[in-house]
Short mmCIF file of C-alpha atoms in Angstrom, two decimals:
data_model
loop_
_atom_site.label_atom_id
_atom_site.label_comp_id
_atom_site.label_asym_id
_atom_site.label_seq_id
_atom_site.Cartn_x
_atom_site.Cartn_y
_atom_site.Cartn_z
CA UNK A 1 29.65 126.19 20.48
CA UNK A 2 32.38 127.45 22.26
CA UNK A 3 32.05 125.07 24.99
CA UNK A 4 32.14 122.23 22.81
CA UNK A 5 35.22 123.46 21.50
CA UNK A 6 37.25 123.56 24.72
CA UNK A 7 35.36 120.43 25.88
CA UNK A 8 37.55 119.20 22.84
CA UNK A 9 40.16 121.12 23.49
CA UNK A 10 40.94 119.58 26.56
CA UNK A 11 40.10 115.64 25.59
CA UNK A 12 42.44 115.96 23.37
CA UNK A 13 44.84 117.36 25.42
CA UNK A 14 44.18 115.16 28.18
CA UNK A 15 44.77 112.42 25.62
CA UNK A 16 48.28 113.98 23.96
CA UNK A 17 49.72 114.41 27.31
CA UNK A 18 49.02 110.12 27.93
CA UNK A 19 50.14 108.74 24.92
CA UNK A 20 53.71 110.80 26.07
CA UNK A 21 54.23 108.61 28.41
CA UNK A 22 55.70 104.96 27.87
CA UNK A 23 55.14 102.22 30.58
CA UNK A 24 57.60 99.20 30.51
CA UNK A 25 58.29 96.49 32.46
CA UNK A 26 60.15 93.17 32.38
CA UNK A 27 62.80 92.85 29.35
CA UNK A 28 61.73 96.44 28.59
CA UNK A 29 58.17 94.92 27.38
CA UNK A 30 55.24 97.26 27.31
CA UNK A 31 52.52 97.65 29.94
CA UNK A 32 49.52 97.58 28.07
CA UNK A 33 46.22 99.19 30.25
CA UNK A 34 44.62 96.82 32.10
CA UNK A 35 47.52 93.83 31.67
CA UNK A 36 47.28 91.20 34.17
CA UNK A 37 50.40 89.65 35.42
CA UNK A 38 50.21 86.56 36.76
CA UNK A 39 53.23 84.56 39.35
CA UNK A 40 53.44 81.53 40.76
CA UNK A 41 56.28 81.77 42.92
CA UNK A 42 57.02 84.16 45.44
CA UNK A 43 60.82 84.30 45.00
CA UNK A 44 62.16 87.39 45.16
CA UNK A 45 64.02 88.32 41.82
CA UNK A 46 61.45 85.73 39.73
CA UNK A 47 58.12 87.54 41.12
CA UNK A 48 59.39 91.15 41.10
CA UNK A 49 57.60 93.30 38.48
CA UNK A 50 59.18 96.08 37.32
CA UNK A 51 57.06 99.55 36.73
CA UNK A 52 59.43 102.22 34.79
CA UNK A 53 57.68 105.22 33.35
CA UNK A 54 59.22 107.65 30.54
CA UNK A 55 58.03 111.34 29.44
CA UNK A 56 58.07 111.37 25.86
CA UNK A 57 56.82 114.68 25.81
CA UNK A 58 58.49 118.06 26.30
CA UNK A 59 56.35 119.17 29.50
CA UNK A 60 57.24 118.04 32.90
CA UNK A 61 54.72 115.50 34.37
CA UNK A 62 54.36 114.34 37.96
CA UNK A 63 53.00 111.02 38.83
CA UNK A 64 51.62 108.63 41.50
CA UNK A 65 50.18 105.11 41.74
CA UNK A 66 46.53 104.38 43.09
CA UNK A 67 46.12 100.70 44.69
CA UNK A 68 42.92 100.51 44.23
CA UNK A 69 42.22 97.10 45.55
CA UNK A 70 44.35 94.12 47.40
CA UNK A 71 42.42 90.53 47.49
CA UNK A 72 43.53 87.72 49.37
CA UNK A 73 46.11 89.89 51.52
CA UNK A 74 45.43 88.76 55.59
CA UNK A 75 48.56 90.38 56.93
CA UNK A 76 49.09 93.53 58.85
CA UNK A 77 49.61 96.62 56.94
CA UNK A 78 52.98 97.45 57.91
CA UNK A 79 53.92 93.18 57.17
CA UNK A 80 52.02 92.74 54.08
CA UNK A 81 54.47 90.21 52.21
CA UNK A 82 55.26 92.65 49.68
CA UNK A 83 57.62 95.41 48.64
CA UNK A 84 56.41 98.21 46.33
CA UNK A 85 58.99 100.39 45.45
CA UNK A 86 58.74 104.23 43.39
CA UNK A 87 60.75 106.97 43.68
CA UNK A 88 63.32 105.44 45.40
CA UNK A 89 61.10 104.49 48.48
CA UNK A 90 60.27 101.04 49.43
CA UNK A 91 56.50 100.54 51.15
CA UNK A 92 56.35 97.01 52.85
CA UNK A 93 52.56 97.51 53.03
CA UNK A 94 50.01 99.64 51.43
CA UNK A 95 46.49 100.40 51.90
CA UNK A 96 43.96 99.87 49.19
CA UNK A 97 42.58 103.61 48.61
CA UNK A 98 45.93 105.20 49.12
CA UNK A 99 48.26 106.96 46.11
CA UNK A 100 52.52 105.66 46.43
CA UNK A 101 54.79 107.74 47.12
CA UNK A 102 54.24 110.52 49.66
CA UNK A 103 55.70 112.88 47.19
CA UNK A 104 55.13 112.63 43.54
CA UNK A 105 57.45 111.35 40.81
CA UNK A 106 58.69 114.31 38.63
CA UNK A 107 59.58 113.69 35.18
CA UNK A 108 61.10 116.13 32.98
CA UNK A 109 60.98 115.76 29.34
CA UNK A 110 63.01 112.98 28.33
CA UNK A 111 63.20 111.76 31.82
CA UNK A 112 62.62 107.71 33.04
CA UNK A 113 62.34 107.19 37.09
CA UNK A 114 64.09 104.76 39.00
CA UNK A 115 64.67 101.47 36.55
CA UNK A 116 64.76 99.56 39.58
CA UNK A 117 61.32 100.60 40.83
CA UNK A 118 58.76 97.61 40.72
CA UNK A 119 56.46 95.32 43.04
CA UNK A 120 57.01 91.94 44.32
CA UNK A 121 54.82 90.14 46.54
CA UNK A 122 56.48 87.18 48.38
CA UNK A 123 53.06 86.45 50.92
CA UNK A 124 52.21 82.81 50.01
CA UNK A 125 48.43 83.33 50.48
CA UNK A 126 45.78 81.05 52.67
CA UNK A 127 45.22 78.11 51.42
CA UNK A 128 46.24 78.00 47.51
CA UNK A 129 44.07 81.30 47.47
CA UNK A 130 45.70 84.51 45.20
CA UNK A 131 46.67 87.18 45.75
CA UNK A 132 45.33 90.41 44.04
CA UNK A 133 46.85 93.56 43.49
CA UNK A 134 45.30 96.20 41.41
CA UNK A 135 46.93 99.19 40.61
CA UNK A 136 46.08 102.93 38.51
CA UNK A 137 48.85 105.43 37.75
CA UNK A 138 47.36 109.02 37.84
CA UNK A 139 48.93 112.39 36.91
CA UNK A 140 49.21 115.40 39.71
CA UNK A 141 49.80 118.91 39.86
CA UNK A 142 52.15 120.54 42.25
CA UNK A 143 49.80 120.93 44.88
CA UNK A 144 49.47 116.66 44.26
CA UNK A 145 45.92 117.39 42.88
CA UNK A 146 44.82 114.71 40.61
CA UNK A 147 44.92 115.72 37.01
CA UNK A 148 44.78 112.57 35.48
CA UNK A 149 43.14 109.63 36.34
CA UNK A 150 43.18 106.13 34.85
CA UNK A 151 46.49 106.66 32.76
CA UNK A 152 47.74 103.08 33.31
CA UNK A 153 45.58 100.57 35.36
CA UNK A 154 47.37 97.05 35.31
CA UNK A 155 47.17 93.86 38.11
CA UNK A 156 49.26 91.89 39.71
CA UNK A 157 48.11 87.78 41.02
CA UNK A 158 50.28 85.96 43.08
CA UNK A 159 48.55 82.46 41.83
CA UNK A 160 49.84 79.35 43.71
CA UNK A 161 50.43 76.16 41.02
CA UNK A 162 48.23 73.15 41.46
CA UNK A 163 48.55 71.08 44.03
CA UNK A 164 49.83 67.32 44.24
CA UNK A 165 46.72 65.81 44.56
CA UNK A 166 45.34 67.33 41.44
CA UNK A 167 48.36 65.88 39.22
CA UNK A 168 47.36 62.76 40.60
CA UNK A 169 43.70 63.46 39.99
CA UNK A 170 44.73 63.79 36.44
CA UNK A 171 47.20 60.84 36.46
CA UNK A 172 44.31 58.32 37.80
CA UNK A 173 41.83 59.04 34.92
CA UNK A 174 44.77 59.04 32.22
CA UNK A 175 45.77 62.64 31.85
CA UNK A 176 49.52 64.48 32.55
CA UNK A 177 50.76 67.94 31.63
CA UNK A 178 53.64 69.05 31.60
CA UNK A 179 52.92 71.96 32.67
CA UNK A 180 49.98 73.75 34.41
CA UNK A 181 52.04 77.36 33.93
CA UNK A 182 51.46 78.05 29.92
CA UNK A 183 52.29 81.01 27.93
CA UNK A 184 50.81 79.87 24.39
CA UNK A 185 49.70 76.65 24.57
CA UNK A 186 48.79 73.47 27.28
CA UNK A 187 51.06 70.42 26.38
CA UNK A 188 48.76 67.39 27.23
CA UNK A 189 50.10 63.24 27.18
CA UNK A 190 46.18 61.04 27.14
CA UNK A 191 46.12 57.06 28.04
CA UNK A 192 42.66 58.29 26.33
CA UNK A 193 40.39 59.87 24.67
CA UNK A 194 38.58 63.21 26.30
CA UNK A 195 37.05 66.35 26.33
CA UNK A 196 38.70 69.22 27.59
CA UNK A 197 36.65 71.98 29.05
CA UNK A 198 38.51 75.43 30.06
CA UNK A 199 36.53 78.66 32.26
CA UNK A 200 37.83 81.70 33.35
CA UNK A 201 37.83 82.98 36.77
CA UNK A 202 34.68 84.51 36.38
CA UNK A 203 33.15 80.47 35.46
CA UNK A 204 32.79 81.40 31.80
CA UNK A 205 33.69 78.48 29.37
CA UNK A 206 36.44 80.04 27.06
CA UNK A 207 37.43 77.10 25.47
CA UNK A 208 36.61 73.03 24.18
CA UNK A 209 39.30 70.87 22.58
CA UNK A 210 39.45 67.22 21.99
CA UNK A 211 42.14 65.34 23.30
CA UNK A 212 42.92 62.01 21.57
CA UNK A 213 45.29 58.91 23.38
CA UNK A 214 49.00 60.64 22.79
CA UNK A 215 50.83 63.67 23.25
CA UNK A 216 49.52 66.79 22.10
CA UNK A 217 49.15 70.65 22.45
CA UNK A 218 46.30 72.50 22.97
CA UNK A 219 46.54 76.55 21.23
CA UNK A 220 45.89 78.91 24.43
CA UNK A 221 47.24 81.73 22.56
CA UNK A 222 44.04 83.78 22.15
CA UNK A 223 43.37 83.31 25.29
CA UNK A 224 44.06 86.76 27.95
CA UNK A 225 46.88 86.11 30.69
CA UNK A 226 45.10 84.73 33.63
CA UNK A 227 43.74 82.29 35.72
CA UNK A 228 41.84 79.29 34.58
CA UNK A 229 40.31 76.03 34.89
CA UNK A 230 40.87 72.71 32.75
CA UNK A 231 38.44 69.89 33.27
CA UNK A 232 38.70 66.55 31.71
CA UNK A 233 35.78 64.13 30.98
CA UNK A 234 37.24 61.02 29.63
CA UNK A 235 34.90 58.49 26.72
CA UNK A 236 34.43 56.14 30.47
CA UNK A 237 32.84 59.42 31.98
CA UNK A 238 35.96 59.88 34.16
CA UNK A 239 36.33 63.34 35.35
CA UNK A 240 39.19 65.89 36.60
CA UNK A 241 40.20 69.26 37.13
CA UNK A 242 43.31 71.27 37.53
CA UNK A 243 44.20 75.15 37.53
CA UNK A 244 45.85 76.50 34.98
CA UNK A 245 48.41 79.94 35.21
CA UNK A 246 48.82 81.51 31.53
CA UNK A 247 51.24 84.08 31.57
#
């Protein structure tokens, strides 16, 4: 009994000393676990993500970030296309594996690191391929022993826009957008009638909506943020596809 106690004892502490700690980005917007952001441009001030942690607690927490994978990536380490800033220090590559910074982040009770710390990838990718970055923010000790894992994990997808030829793809069987990067819903203009088909990355049809001759807005809202795929079958059997960036 007494081990079941401490067992608790220590969940719940391990769960207290999380929910001290506030993750924001963007506008001051909340990091939820396991948020994907999603960019299409590779500008630097439009595609930088801010990462700005604050102890809400009254202990003093130390912290580091996990990449735990990069997809799409084909540059040398030390030239990677990105900048990944924590602490103050700047890493122009990283290594999937490996915990950012060197030496952890201290926060004392009350404290916030760095508000300019963030990521920003500005590698353009191979081909219209993403990029993937997946990241976990763990908890150390002072000898920068893991305490903590899985406090925060979040990813970020460079996602190139579609592609001239698809627009026109669209254009020939009757279909325009106006615009293939959404945030609640797909604004479609129809010469006529069709079918509209959307998958995930994953293939996985998420959603069916009927588009009628006209202009007219498809509801993505419940939809994650993400990558995905819109084909159109028209009433003549006329078929297109485009990718689709909701944010």
């Amino acid at each position: 009994m007494k081990k079941i106690i401490l067992l608790g004892a220590i969940l719940f502490g391990t769960l207290t000393q999380a929910q001290n700690i506030a993750y924001t980005t963007n506008n001051g917007a909340t990091i939820e676990n396991n948020q994907v952001f999603t960019f299409n441009t590779v500008d630097a001030e439009a595609a930088k993500l801010l990462i700005n942690l604050k102890n809400n607690g009254t202990e003093t927490f130390r912290f580091k970030i996990r990449v735990d994978e990069v997809i799409g990536n084909e540059l040398p380490t030390l030239e990677m296309g990105l900048q990944f800033c924590f602490s103050t220090l700047c890493y122009t590559g990283v290594v999937a594996g490996n915990l950012y910074p060197n030496n952890p982040v201290a926060l004392a009770a009350g404290q916030t690191n760095d508000p300019a710390d963030h990521f920003l990838n500005t590698y353009g990718g191979t081909n219209g391929a993403a990029v993937t970055y997946k990241f976990t923010v763990v908890e150390v000790n002072e000898a920068e022993e893991i305490i903590q894992d899985n406090l925060l994990k979040f990813t970020y997808i460079y996602q190139p826009t579609a592609s001239i030829s698809d627009f026109t793809a669209l254009k020939n069987i009757g279909i325009s957008l106006n615009s293939t990067v959404v945030k609640t819903q797909l604004d479609v203009t129809a010469n006529t009638a069709a079918t509209l088909q959307l998958f995930d990355a994953n293939g996985k049809k998420v959603k069916t909506a009927t588009i009628t001759e006209g202009n007219q807005s498809v509801d993505l809202s419940a939809l994650s943020s993400g990558i995905y795929f819109a084909d159109f079958k028209t009433t003549g059997n006329k078929t297109a596809n485009i990718k689709i960036v909701k944010n």
